[in-house]
Short mmCIF file of C-alpha atoms and ligand atoms in Angstrom, two decimals:
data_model
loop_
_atom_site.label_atom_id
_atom_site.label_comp_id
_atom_site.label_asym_id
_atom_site.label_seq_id
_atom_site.Cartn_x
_atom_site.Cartn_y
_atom_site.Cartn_z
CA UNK A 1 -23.23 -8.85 19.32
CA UNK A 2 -21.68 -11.06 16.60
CA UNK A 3 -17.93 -10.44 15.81
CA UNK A 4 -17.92 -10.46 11.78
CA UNK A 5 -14.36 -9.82 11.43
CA UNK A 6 -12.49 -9.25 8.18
CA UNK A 7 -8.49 -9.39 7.88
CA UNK A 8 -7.50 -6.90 5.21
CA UNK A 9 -3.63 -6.56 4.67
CA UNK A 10 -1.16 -7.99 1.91
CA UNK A 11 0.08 -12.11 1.46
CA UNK A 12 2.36 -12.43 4.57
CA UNK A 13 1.16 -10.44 6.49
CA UNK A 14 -0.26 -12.83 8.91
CA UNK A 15 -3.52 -12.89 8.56
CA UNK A 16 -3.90 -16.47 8.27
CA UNK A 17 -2.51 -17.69 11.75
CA UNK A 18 -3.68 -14.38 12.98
CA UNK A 19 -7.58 -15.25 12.06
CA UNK A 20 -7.08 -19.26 13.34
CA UNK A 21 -5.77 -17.94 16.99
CA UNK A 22 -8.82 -15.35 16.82
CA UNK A 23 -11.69 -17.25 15.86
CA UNK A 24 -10.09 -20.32 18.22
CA UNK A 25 -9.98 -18.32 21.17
CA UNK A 26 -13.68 -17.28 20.38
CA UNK A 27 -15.33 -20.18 19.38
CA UNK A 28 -16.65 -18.62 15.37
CA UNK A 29 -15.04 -20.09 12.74
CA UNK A 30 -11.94 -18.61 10.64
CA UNK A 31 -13.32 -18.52 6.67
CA UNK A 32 -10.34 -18.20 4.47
CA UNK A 33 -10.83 -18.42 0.92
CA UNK A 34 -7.19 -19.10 0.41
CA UNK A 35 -7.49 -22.64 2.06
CA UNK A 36 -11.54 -23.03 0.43
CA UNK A 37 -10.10 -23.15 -2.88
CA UNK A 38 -6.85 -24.86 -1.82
CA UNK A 39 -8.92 -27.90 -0.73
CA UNK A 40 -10.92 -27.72 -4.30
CA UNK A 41 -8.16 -28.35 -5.54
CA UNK A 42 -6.84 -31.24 -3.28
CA UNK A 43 -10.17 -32.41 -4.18
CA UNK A 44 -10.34 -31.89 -7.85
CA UNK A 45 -13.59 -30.29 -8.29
CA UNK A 46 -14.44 -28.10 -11.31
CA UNK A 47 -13.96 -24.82 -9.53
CA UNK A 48 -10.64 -26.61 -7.72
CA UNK A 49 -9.79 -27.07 -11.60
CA UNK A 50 -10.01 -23.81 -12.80
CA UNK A 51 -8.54 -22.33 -9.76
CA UNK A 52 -5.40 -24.17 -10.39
CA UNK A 53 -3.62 -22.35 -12.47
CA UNK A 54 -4.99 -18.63 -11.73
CA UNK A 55 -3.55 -19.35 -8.25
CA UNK A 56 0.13 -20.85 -9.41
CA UNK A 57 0.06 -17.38 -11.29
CA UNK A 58 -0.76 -15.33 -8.55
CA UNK A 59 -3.71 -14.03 -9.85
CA UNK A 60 -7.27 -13.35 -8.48
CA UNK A 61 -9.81 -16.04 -9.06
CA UNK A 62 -13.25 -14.49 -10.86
CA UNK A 63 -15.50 -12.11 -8.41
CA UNK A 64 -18.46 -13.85 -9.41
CA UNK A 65 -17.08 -17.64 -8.05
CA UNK A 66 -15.40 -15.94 -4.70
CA UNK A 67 -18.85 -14.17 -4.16
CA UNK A 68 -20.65 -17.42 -4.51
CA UNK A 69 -18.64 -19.16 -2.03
CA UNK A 70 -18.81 -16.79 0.48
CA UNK A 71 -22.14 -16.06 0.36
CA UNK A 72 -22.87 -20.05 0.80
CA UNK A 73 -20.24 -20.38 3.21
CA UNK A 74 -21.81 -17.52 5.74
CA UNK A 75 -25.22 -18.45 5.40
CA UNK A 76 -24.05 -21.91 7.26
CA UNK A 77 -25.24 -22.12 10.68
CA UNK A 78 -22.08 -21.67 12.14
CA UNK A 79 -21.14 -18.31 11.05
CA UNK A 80 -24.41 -16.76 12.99
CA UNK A 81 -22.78 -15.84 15.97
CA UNK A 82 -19.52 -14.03 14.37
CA UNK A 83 -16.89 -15.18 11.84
CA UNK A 84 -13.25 -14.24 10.79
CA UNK A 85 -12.85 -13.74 6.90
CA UNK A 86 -9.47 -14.29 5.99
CA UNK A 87 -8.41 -13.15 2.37
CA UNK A 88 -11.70 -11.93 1.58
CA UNK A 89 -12.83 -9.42 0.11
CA UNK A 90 -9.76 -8.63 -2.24
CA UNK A 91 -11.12 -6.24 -4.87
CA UNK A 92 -13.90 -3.84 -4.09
CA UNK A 93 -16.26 -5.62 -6.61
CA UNK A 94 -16.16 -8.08 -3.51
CA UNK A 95 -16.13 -5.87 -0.86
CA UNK A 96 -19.80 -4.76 -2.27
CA UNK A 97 -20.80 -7.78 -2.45
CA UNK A 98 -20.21 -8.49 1.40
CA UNK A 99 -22.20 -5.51 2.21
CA UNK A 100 -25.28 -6.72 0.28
CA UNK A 101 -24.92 -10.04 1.95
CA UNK A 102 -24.34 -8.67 5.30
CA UNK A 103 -27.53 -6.73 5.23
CA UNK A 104 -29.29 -7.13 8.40
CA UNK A 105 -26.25 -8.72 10.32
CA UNK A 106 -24.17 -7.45 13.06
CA UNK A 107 -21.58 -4.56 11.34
CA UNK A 108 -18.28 -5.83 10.11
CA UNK A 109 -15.35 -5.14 12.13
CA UNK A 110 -12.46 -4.29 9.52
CA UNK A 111 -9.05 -5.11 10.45
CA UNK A 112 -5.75 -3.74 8.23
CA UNK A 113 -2.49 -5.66 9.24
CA UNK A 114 0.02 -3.65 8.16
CA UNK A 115 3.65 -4.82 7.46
CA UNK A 116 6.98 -3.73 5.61
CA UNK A 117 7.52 -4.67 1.69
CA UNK A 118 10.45 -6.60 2.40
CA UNK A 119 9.60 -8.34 5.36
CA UNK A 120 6.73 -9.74 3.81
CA UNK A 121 8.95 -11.26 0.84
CA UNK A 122 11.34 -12.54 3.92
CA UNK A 123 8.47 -14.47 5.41
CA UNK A 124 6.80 -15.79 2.11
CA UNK A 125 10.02 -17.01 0.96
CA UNK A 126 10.84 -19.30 4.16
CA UNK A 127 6.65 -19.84 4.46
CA UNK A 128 5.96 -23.84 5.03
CA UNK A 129 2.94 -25.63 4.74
CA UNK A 130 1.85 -29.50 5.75
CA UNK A 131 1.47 -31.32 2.26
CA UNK A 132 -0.80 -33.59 4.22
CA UNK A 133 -3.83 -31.30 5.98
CA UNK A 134 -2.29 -27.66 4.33
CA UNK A 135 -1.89 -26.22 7.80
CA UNK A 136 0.31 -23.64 8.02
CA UNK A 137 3.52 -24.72 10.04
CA UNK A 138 4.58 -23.34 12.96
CA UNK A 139 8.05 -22.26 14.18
CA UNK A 140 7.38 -25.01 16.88
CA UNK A 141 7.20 -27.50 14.29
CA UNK A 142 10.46 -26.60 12.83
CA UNK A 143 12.08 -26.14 16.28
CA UNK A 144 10.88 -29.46 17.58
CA UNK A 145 12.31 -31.41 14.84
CA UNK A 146 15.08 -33.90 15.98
CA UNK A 147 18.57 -32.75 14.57
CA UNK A 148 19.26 -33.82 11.14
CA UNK A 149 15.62 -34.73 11.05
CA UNK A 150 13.16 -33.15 8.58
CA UNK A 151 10.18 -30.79 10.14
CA UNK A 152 6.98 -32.49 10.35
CA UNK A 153 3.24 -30.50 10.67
CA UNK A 154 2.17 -30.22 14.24
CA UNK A 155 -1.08 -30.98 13.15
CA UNK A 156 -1.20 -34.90 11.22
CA UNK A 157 2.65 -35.38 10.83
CA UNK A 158 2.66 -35.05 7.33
CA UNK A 159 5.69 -33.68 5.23
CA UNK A 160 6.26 -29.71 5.31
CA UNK A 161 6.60 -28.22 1.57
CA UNK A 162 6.54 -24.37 0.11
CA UNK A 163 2.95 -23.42 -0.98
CA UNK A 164 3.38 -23.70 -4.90
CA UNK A 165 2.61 -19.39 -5.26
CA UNK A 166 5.38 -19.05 -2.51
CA UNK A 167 7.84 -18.54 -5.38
CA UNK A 168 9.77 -15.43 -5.49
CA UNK A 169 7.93 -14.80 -8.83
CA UNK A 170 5.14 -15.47 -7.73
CA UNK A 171 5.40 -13.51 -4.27
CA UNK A 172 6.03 -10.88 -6.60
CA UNK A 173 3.33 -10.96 -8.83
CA UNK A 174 0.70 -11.44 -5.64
CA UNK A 175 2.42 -8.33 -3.87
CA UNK A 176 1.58 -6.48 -7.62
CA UNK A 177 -2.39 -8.09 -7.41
CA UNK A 178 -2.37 -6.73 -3.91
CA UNK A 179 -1.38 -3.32 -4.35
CA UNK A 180 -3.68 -2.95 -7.33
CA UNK A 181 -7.19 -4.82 -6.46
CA UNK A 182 -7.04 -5.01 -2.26
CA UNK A 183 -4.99 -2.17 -1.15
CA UNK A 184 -7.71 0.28 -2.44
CA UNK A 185 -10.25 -1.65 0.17
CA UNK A 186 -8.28 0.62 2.65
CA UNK A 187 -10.26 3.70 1.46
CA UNK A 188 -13.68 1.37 1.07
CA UNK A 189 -13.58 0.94 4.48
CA UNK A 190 -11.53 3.43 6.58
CA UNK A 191 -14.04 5.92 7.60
CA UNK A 192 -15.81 3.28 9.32
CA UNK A 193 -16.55 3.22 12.91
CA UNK A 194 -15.25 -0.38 13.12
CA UNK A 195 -12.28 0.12 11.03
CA UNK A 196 -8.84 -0.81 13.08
CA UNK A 197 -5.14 -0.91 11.67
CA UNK A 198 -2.52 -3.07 13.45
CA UNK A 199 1.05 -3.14 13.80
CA UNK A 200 1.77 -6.94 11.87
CA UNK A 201 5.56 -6.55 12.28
CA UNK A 202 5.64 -7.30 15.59
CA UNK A 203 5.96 -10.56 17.33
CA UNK A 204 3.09 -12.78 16.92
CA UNK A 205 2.19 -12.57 20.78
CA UNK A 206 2.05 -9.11 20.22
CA UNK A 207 -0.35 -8.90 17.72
CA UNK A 208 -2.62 -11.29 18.43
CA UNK A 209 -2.80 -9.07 21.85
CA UNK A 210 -3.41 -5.85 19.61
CA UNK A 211 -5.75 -7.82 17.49
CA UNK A 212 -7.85 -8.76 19.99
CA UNK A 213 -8.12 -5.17 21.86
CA UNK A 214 -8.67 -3.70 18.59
CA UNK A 215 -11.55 -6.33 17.73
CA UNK A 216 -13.41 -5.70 21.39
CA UNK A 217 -13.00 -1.86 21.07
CA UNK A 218 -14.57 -1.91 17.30
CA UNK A 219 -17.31 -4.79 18.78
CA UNK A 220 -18.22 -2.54 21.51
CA UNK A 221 -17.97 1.03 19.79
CA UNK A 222 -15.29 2.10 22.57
CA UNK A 223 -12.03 3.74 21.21
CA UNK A 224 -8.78 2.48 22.16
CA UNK A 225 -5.25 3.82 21.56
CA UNK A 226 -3.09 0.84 23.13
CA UNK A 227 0.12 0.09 21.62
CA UNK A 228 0.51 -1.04 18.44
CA UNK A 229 -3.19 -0.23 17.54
CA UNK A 230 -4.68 2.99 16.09
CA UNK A 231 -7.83 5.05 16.91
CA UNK A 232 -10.60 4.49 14.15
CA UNK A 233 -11.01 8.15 12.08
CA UNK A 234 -14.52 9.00 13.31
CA UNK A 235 -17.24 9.56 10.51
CA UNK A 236 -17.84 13.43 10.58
CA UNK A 237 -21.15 14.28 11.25
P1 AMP B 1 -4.31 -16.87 0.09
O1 AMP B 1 -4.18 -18.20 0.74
O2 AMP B 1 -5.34 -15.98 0.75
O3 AMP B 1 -3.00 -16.17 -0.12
O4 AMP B 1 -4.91 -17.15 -1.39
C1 AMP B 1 -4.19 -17.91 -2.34
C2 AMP B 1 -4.69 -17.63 -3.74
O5 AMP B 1 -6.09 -17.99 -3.83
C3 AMP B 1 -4.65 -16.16 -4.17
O6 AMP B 1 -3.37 -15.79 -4.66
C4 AMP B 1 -5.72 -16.13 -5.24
O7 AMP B 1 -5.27 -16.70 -6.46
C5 AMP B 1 -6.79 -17.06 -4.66
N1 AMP B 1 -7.78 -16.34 -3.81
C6 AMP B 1 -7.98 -16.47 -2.46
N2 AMP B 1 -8.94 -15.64 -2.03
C7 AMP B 1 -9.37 -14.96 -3.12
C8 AMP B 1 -10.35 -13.94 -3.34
N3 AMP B 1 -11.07 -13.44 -2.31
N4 AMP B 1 -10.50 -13.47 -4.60
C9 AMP B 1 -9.80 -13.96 -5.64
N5 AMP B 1 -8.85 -14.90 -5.51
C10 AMP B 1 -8.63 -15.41 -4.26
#
């Protein structure tokens, strides 16, 4: 069976380096929409254009241009066998959508990382990215550095910078967006079968270990109440 995997859960919360480790250690690709549009606008394309400034605001780009790309992006030949979506859907308008285009595909698997308010403003607000190739740094990177040296990205070397919407008023303004469009994707999809919450406050180790027993017991239709991970509500019959 495919593993069609979305992340839900607020900015910070991990879902990014969460859904690269996943869909690494599984061979499917991680599809984040975050670094899609990031690139368009590295690259200066119309939609990269328009994106721009929506994003510096903390806003949601349109439903109709997020749709579009994710509908094109999972109809690629690499996304048959399973896929991690990472910061999509984000309004329910999207979450609809997804269900129209997965018609006649393997189930989603829905998983909700949850974390505290304040220690997702913590870890937005010290958040670095590569300037270079936009991967998200690790705390090897910064650990590694030589004293008195500046952190370089694992990845290509390049120079580590905050993400322009890493801001505090802009962190704020995102948190606001999420409460208001995503967090109602919580009900959308909680009655599920293959709906799974996880602990994201824990050390990353630890979650990516809950993360991927939650993802094989939603896969496989078995419940599992390991640390750290809740039991899916069953649909009543
Ligand atoms: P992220 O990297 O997921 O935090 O996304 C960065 C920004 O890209 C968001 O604050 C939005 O402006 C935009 N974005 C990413 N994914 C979506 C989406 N599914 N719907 C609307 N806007 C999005």
């Amino acid at each position: 069976m495919a593993l069609n995997v979305i992340m839900l859960g607020p900015p910070g919360a991990g879902k990014g380096t969460q859904a690269e480790r996943f869909a690494r250690s599984r061979g499917i690709p991680k599809i984040s929409t975050g670094d899609i549009l990031r690139e368009a606008v590295h690259a200066g394309t119309d939609i990269g254009k328009r994106a721009k400034a929506i994003m510096d605001r903390g806003e949601l780009v349109s439903d109709d241009v997020m749709i579009e790309i994710v509908r094109e992006r999972l109809a690629r030949h690499d996304a048959v066998n399973g896929f991690v979506l990472d910061g999509f859907p984000r309004t329910v308008a999207q979450a609809e959508a997804l269900d129209t285009t997965m018609e006649g595909r393997d189930p989603l698997i829905v998983v909700d990382l949850v974390v505290p308010e304040a220690e997702l403003v913590r870890r937005l607000s010290s958040r670095m990215i590569c300037a270079a190739c936009g991967a998200n740094a690790t705390i090897e990177d910064v650990v590694n550095a030589a004293a008195g040296a500046e952190p370089r990205c694992g990845v290509c070397g390049g120079k580590l910078v905050q993400r322009s919407d890493d801001n505090e008023a802009v962190v704020r303004e995102r948190l606001k967006v999420y409460h208001r469009e995503t967090e109602p994707l919580v009900h959308y999809y909680r009655e599920r079968p293959t709906f799974r919450t996880i602990n994201g406050a824990q050390a990353a180790d630890r979650v990516a270990a809950d993360l991927g027993a939650a993802i094989e017991s939603a896969g496989t239709g078995r419940p599992l109440g390991a640390h750290g991970v809740t039991k899916s509500r069953r649909v009543r019959a």
